[in-house]
XYZ file of C-alpha atoms in Angstrom:
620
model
C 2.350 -13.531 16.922
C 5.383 -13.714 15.020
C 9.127 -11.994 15.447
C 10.528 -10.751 12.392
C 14.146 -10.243 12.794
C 15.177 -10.245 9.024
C 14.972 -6.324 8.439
C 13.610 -3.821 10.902
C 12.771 -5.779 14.441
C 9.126 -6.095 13.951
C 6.512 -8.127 15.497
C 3.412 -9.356 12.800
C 0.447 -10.759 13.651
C -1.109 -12.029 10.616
C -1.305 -9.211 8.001
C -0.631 -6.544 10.404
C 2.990 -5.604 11.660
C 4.377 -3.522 13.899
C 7.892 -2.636 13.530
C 9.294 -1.348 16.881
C 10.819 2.442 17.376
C 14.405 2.215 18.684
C 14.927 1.621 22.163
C 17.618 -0.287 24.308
C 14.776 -2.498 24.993
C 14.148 -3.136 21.356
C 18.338 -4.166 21.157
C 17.822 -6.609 23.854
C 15.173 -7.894 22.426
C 17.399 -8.559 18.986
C 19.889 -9.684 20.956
C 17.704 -12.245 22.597
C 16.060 -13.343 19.433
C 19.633 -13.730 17.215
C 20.314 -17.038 19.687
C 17.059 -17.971 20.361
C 16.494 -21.055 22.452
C 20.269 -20.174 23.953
C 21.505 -18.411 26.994
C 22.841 -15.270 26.049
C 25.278 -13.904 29.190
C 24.390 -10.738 30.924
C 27.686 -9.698 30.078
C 27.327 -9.813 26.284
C 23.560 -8.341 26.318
C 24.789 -5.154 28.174
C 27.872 -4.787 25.541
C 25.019 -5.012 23.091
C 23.156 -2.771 24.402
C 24.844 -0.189 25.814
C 28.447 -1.609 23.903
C 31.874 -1.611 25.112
C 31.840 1.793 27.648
C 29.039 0.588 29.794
C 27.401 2.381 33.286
C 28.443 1.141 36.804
C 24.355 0.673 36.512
C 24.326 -1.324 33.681
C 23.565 -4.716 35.469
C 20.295 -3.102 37.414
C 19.538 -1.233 33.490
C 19.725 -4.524 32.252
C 17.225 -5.625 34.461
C 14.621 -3.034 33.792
C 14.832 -3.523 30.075
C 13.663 -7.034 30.710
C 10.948 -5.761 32.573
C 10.050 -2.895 29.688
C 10.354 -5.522 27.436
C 7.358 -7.912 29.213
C 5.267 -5.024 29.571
C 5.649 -5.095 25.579
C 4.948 -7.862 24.831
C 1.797 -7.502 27.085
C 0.859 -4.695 24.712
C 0.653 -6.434 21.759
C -0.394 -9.554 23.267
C 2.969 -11.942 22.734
C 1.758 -15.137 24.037
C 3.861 -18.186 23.892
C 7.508 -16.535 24.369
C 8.412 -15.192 27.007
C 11.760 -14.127 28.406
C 13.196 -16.586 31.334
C 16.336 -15.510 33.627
C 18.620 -18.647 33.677
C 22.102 -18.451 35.193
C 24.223 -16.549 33.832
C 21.895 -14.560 31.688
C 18.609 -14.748 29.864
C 16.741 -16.877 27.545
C 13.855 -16.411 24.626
C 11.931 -19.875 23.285
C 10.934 -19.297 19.709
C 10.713 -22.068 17.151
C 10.514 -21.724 13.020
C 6.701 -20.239 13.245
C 7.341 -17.695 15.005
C 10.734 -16.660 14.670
C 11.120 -15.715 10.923
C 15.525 -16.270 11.504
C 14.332 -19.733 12.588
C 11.976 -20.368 9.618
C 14.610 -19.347 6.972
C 17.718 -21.890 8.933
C 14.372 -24.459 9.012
C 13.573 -24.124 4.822
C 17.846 -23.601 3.803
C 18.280 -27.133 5.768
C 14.853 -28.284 3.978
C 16.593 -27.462 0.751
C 19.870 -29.721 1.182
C 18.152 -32.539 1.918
C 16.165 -32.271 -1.885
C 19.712 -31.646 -3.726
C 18.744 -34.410 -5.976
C 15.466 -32.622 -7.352
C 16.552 -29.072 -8.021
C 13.443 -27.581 -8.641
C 11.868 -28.449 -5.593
C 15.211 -27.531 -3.985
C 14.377 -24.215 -5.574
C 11.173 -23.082 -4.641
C 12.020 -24.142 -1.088
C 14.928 -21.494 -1.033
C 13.286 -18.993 -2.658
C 10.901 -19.420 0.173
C 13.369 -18.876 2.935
C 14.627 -16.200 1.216
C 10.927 -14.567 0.691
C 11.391 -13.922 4.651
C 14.056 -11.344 4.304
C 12.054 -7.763 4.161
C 14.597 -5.165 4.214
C 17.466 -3.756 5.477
C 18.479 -5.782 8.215
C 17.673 -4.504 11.674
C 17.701 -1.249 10.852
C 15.696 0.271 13.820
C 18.165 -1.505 16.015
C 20.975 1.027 17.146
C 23.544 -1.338 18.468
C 27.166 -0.962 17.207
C 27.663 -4.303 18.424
C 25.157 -6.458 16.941
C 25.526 -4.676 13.483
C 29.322 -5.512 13.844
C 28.766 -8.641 15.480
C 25.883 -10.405 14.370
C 24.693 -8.472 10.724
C 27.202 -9.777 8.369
C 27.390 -13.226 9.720
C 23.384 -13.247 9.143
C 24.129 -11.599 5.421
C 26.202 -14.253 4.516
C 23.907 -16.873 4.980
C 22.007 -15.005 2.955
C 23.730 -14.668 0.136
C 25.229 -18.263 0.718
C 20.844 -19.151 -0.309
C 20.911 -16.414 -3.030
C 24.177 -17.916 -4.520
C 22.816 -21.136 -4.589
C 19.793 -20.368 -6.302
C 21.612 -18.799 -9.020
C 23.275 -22.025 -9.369
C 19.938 -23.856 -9.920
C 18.795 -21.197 -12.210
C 22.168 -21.728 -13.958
C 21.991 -25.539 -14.108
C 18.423 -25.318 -14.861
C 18.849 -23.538 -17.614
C 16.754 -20.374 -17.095
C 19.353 -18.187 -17.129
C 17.069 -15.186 -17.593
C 15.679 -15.452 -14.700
C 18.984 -15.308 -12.902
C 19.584 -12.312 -14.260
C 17.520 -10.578 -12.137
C 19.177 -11.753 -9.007
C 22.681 -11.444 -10.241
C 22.218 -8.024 -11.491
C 21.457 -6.364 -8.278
C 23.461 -9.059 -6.041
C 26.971 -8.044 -8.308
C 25.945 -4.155 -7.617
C 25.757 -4.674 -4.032
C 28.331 -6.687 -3.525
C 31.103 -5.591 -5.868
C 33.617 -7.676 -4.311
C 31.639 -10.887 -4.342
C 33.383 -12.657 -7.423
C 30.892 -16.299 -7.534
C 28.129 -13.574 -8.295
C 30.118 -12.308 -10.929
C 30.794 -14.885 -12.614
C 27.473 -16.203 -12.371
C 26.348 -13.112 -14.091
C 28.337 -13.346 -16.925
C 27.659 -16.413 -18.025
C 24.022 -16.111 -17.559
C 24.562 -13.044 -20.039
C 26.843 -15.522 -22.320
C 24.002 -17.972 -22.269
C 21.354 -15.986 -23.308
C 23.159 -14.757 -26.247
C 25.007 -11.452 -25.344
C 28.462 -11.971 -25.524
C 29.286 -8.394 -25.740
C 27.632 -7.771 -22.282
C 29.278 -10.526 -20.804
C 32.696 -9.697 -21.541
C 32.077 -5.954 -20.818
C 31.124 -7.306 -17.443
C 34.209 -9.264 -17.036
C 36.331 -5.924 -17.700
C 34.036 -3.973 -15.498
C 34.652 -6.395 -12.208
C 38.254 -6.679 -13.149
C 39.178 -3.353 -13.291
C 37.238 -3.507 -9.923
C 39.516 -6.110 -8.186
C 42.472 -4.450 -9.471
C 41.851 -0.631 -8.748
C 40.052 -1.033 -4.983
C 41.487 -4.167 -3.631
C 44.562 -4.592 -5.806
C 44.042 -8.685 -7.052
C 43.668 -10.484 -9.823
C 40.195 -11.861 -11.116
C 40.197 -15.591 -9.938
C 41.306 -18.652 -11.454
C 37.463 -19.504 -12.312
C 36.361 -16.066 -13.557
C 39.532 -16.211 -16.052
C 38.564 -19.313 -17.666
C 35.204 -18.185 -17.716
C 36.366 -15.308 -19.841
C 38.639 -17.837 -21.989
C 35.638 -19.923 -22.829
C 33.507 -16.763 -24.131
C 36.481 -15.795 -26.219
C 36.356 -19.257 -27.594
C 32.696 -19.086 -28.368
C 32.769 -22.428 -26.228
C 29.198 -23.749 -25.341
C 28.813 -23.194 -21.652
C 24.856 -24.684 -22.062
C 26.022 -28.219 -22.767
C 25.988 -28.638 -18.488
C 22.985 -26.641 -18.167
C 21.108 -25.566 -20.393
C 20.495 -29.150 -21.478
C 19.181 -29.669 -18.264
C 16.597 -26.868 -19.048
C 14.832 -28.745 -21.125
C 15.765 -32.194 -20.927
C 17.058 -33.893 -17.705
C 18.222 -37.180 -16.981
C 16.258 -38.119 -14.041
C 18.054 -38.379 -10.605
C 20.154 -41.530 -10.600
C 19.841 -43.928 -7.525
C 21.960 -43.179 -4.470
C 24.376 -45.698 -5.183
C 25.021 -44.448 -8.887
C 27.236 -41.555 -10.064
C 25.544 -38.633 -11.732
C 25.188 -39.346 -15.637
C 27.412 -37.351 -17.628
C 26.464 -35.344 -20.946
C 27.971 -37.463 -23.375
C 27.044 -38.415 -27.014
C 23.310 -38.489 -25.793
C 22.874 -35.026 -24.984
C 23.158 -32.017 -27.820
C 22.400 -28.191 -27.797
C 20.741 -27.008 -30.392
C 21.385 -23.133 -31.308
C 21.067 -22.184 -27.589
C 18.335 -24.786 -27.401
C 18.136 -27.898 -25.152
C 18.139 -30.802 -26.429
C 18.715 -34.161 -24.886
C 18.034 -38.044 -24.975
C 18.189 -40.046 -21.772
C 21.866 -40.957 -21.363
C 20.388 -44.195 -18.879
C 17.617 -46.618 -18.785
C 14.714 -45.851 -21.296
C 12.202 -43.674 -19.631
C 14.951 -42.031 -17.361
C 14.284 -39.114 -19.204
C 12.830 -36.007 -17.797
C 11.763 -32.462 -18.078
C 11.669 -29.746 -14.923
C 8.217 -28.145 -14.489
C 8.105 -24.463 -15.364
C 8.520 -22.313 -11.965
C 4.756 -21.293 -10.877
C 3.199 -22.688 -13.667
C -0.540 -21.979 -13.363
C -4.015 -22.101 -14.797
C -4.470 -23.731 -18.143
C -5.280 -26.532 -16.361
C -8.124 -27.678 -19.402
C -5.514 -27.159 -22.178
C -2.917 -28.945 -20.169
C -5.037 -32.136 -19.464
C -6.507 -32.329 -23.048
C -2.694 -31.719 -24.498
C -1.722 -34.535 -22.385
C -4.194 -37.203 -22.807
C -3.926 -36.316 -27.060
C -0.350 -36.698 -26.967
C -0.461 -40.120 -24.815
C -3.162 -41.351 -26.315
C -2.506 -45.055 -27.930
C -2.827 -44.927 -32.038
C -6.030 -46.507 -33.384
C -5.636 -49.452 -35.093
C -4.139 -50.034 -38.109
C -2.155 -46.581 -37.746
C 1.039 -48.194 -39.183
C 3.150 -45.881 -40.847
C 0.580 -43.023 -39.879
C 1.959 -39.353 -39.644
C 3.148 -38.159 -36.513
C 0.854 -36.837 -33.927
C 1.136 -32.711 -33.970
C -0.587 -30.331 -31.320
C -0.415 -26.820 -32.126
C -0.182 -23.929 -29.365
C -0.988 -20.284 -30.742
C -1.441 -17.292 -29.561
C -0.502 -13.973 -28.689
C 3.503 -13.118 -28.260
C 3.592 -13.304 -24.166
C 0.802 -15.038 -23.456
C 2.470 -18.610 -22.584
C 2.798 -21.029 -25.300
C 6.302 -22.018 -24.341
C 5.308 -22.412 -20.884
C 2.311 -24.728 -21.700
C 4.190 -26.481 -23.797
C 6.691 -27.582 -21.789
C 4.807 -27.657 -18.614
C 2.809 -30.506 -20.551
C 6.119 -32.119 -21.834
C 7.677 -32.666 -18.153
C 3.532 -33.938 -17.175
C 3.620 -36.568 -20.129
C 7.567 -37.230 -19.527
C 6.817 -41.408 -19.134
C 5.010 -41.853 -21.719
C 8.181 -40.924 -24.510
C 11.280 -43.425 -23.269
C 13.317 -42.666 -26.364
C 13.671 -38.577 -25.353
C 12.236 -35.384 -25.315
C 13.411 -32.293 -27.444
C 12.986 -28.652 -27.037
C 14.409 -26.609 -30.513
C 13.881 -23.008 -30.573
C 13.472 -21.840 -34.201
C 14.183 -18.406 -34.024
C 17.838 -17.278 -33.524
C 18.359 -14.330 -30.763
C 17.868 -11.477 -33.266
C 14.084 -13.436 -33.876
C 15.112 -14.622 -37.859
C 13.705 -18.283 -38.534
C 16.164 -21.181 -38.421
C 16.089 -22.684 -41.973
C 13.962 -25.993 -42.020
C 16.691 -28.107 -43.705
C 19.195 -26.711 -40.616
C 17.149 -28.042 -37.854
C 16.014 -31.121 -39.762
C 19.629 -32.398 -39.612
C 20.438 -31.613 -36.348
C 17.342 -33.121 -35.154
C 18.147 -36.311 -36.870
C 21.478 -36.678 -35.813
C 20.096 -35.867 -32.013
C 17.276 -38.697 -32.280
C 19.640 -40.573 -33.814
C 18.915 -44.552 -35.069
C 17.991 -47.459 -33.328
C 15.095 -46.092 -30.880
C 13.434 -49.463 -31.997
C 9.722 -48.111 -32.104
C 10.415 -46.047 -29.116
C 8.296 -42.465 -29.568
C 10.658 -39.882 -28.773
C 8.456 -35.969 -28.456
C 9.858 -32.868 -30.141
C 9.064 -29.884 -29.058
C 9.278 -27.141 -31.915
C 9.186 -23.721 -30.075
C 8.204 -20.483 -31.601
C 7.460 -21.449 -35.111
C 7.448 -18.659 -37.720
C 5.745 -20.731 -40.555
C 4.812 -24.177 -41.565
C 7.502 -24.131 -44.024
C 9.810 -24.632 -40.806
C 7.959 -28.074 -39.467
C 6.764 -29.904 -42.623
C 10.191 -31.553 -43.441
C 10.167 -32.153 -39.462
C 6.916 -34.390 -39.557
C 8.265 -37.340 -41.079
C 8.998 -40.433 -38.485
C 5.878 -42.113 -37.261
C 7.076 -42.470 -33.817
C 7.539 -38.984 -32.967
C 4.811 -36.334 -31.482
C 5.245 -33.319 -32.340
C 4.543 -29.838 -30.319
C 4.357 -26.888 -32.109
C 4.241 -23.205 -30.541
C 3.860 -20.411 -32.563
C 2.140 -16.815 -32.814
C 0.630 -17.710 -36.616
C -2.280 -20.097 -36.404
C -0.520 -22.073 -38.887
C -4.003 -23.263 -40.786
C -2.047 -24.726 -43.707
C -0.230 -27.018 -41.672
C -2.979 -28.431 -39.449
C -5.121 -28.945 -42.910
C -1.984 -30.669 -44.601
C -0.776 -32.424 -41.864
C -3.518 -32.796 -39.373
C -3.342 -32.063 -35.532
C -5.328 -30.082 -33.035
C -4.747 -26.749 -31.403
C -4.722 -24.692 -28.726
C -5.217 -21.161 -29.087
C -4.326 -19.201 -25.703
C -5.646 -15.739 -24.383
C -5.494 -14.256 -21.506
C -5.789 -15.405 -17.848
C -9.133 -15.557 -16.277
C -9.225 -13.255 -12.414
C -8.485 -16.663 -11.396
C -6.250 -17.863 -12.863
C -4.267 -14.418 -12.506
C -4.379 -14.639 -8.625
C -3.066 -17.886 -8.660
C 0.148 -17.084 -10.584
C 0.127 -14.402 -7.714
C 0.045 -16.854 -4.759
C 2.217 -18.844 -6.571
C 4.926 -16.181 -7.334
C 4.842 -14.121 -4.420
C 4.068 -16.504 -1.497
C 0.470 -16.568 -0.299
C 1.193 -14.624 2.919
C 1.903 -11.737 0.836
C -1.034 -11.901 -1.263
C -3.693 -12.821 1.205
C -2.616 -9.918 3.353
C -3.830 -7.604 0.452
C -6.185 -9.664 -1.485
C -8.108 -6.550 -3.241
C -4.706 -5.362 -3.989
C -3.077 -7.932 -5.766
C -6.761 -8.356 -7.512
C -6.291 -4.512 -8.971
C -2.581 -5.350 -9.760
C -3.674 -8.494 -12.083
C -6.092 -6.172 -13.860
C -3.543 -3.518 -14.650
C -1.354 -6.373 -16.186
C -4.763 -7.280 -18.082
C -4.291 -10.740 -16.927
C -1.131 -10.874 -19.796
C 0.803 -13.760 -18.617
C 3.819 -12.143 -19.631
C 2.857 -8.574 -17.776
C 2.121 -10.757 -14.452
C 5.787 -12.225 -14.902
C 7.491 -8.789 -14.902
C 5.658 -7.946 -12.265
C 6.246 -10.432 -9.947
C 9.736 -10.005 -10.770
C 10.067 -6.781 -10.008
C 7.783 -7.336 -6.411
C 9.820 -10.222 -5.709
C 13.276 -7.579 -5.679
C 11.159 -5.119 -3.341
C 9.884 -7.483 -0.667
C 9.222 -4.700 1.090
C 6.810 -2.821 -0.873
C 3.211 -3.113 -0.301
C 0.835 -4.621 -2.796
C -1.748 -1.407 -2.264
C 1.470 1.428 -2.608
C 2.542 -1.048 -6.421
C -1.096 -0.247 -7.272
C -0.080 3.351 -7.387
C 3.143 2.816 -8.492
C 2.040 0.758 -11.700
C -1.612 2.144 -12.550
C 0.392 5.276 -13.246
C 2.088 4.242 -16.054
C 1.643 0.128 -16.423
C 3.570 0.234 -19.602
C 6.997 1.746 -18.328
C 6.562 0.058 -15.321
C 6.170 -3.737 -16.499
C 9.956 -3.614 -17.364
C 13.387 -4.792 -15.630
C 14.838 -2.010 -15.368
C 17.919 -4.102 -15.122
C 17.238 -6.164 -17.774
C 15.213 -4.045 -20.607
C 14.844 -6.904 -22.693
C 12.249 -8.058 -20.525
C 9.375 -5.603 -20.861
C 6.051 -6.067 -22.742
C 6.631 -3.014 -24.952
C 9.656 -4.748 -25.811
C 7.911 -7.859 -26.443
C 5.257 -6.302 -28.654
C 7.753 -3.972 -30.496
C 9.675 -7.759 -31.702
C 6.493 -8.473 -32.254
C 5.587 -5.587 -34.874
C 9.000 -6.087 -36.096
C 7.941 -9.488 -37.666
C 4.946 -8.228 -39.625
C 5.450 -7.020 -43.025
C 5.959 -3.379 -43.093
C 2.608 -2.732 -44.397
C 0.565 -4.607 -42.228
C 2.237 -3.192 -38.896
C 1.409 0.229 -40.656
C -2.270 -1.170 -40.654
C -1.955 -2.541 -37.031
C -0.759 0.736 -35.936
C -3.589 2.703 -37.803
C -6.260 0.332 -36.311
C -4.695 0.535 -32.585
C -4.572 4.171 -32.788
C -7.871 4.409 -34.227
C -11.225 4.704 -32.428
C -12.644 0.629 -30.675
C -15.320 1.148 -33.762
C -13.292 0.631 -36.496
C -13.220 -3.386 -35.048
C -16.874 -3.214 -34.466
C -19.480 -5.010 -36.385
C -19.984 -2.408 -38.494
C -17.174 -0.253 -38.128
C -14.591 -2.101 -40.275
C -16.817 -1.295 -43.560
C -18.046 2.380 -43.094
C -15.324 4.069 -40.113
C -16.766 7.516 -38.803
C -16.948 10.284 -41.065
C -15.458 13.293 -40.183
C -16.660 17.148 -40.270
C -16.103 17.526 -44.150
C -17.555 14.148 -44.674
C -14.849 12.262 -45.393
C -13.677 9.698 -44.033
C -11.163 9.811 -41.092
C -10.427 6.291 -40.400
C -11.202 4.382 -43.953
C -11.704 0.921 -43.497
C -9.333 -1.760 -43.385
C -9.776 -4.740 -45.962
C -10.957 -7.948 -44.278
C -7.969 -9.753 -45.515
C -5.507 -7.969 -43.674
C -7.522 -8.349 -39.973
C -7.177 -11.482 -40.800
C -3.918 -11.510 -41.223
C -3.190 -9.746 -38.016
C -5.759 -12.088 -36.318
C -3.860 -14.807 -37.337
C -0.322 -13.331 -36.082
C -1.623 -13.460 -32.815
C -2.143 -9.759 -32.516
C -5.924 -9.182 -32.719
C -8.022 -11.661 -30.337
C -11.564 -12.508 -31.061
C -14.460 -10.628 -30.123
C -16.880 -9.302 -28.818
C -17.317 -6.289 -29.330
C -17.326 -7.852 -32.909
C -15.336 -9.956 -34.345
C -12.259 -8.695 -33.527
C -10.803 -6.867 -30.215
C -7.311 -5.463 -29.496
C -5.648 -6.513 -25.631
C -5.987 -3.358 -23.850
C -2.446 -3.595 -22.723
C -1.904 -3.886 -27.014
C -3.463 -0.666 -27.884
C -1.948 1.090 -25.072
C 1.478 0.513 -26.631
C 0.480 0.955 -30.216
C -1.386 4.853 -29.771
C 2.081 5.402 -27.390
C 4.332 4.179 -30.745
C 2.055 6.205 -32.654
C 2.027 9.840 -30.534
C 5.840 9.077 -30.218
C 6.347 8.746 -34.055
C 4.371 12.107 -34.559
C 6.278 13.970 -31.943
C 9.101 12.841 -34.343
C 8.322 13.879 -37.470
C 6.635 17.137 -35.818
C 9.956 18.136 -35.026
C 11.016 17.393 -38.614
């Protein structure tokens, strides 16, 4: 049996939880619990409980809530805690499994002790703060202990929600912060480390306009309800943007490219001459020892486990002999837009992280607006990052989101480097001019689906609802990027039930797998970038074949579509050359049913763009 203090007073026993109706038992019981393992005075429970106008009877009340509050515990069969009468007062025992206040203080002090490996740092305070499920005590009707006791609790909460910004931040995934920040700076207004985490988060990822419109909005904030001035920080924060001053170079190098810890007797290295961004992108060398190098894991990375091992043991393979002066080693990830390249790529980058001492590089090659960088541009820049003298060191590049080969030819020249190459095209003249191998992606198997799950949302919350969370991976189609969103969006709503976000999402999975606070993240977003690349004529195609009847990508179907009552044709077919073409973007998968299919989640977007477009022109 297990207390849960951090939202409505509830007691959970496994998957099933009882949250208590209010009583003056049910305060004492709080009251008890918030100093757990400490006497609490008789004096200061029956404030609590009854607060500062108490009975003459209040001592002998006191009493019998003790005893109403044994009896409850007897009813839902609370062993192990019990309630002792010490001088002075009373006492509850409760340790960190079963007091969920406990377990939070027991993970935030786990945390500071890993402050020199921030990712692990991470996941062990976004556990503690997985524990807080609601509004806190909120079937507790105590002026005393919400005045008291509640905000003292929230700010250690947002002390852990603060600091995991930070490691977002200095991590570089500042999109992910986002999420946080958004709501955090909406709930507390007043908060001003939020805000300015916020803002650059929306500076970093490329919207500058955002981030300064922010900046006015919390100003005029601080100046109209509380009559202040933004601080020092969050005016030099605005300075910089103004500038067009790169706030990445502390961390969104670290993104991608780390220095690894530095022993406890050494100072932190500093980005110096070693470390570069380019165009958003992280790029580093190690600024220490050769092989100090290193690359954080990507946050619940799972499945791919075959891909990731044969990546791996390709890219550290030794050369054969005689390979002197041989082209660089290339391995190609394709696939669908959203269904983890990027992840896989660098996932295998930080897992193959000893075996490159002269550096690892991560260069994006499409700007924000998703044009191509030119080849020649990120050929210099890459060159004057690696830099001379690695004397026969390999040094691995990572080439992210790849529009054409065009990009990565003129990058393939030193034989020490390995190259990684992500990209929705399959890129067939590159591997037959250049060699290589690749890895084309596709969905998740059930699996591999309910891992990310576990992974994501804690396995107490999936294992409570196992069919659930099953029925909520098939919704997403077992899309990497559609299980993403929607852990996002469970993670803000701890409190919502895995079987009620069946119902929730089955009724319309498309406008549901969005932040709604951050629209850019949405997988009708993603696919409509997506379209947006294509030439106009084949997304005309794509759109025609998505709305069309599963046939037309049948066997037989693509030759001779359906006739229709006239005896025409209704859907004519679509030359082979252009399903190839749309194969090879990433955008049709391959069979069966024949040799083509379209991801469920795919179609359903492309026959909405199409009844959208005809409402449209209907109106016309």
């Amino acid at each position: 049996m297990r207390f849960q203090l951090l939202g409505p007073l509830a007691l959970a026993d496994g998957p099933d939880v009882v949250v208590l109706q209010p009583s003056k038992p049910v305060i004492l019981l709080a009251a008890l619990l918030l100093h757990a393992n400490s006497t609490v005075s008789a004096d200061y429970l029956q404030r609590a409980v009854w607060g500062e106008d108490q009975p003459a009877t209040a001592r002998a009340a006191l009493q019998t809530c003790v005893l109403r509050l044994r009896r409850l515990f007897t009813k839902h069969g609370v062993t192990g805690t019990s309630i002792e009468a010490v001088p002075g007062g009373y006492r509850i025992t409760a340790g960190p499994p079963t007091l969920d206040l406990l377990g939070f203080r027991d993970q935030v002090r786990r945390a500071t002790a890993l402050v020199r490996d921030p990712e692990a740092e991470l996941y062990t305070l976004k556990d503690a703060l997985s524990l807080w499920q609601g509004s806190l005590l909120a079937n507790v009707r105590s002026d005393v202990l919400h005045r008291d006791e509640v905000p003292r609790l929230s700010e250690e909460r947002l002390r852990a929600v603060e600091r995991v910004c930070d490691l977002l931040l200095g991590l570089g995934r500042c999109g992910e912060a986002l999420v946080d920040l958004w709501t955090a700076t909406r709930v507390y207004p007043g908060h001003e480390r939020f805000h300015e985490q916020l803002i650059e988060a929306l500076y970093r990822t490329g919207r500058q306009s955002q981030a300064l419109a922010e900046y006015r909005r919390v100003k005029g904030f601080l100046l109209d309800e509380l009559g202040v001035d933004p601080s020092p920080s969050l005016r030099q924060l605005e300075l910089s943007i103004l500038r067009g001053e790169d706030l990445g170079a502390g961390g969104a190098v670290r993104a991608a490219v780390e220095p690894a810890p530095a022993p406890a007797s050494a100072p932190a290295p500093v980005p110096g001459p070693t470390s570069r961004v380019i165009q958003g992108a992280a790029v580093s060398l190690p600024a220490a020892a050769p092989g100090a190098g290193r690359v954080p894991a990507v946050p619940h990375f799972t499945g791919r486990e075959a891909e990731a091992a044969a990546m791996a043991a390709r890219l550290t393979a030794p050369p054969p002999p005689g390979a002197d002066g041989q082209r660089p080693l290339t391995v190609l990830v394709s696939g669908a837009p959203g269904i983890g390249k990027s992840a896989l790529a660098q996932h295998v980058a930080h897992l193959v992280r000893d075996s490159f001492p002269a550096g690892r590089l991560l260069v994006r090659m499409t700007r924000a607006d998703g044009h191509p960088r030119t080849a020649d541009e990120v050929a210099a820049e890459v060159g004057a990052a690696l830099g001379p003298g690695r004397a026969g060191e390999r040094a691995l590049l990572v080439l992210d989101d790849v529009v054409d080969a065009d990009q990565v030819r003129p990058l393939l020249t030193p034989p020490d480097l390995a190259v990684v190459v992500t990209s929705r095209m399959g890129l067939g003249g590159l591997i037959a001019t250049h060699g290589g191998w690749v890895h084309r992606l596709t969905a998740f198997t059930e699996a591999e689906s309910y891992a990310l799950l576990l992974a994501a949302l804690g396995t107490e919350r999936v294992e409570a609802e196992p069919h659930e969370a099953r029925q909520l991976a098939a919704l997403c189609g077992h899309f990497p990027a559609a299980l993403r969103i929607l852990t996002a969006r469970l993670l803000t709503r701890p409190g919502l039930r895995l079987g009620d976000a069946v119902d929730w999402l089955g009724d319309d999975p498309l406008a549901r797998l969005t932040l709604t606070d951050s629209p850019d993240h949405s997988v009708s977003g993603l696919f409509d970038r997506a379209l947006g690349r294509l030439d106009p004529r084949l997304s005309e195609a794509f759109l025609r074949i998505g709305a069309g009847p599963p046939e037309l990508l049948g066997e037989a179907g693509i030759a001779d579509g359906p006739e229709g009552p006239d005896g025409t044709k209704d859907h004519p077919p679509v030359p082979e050359d252009v399903l190839e073409q749309l194969a090879d973007a990433g955008l049709l998968e391959d069979g069966p049913p024949g040799p083509y299919r379209i991801h469920d989640l795919l179609r359903a977007h492309l026959r909405r763009t199409v009844r959208i477009r005809n409402r449209r022109t209907e109106k016309v």
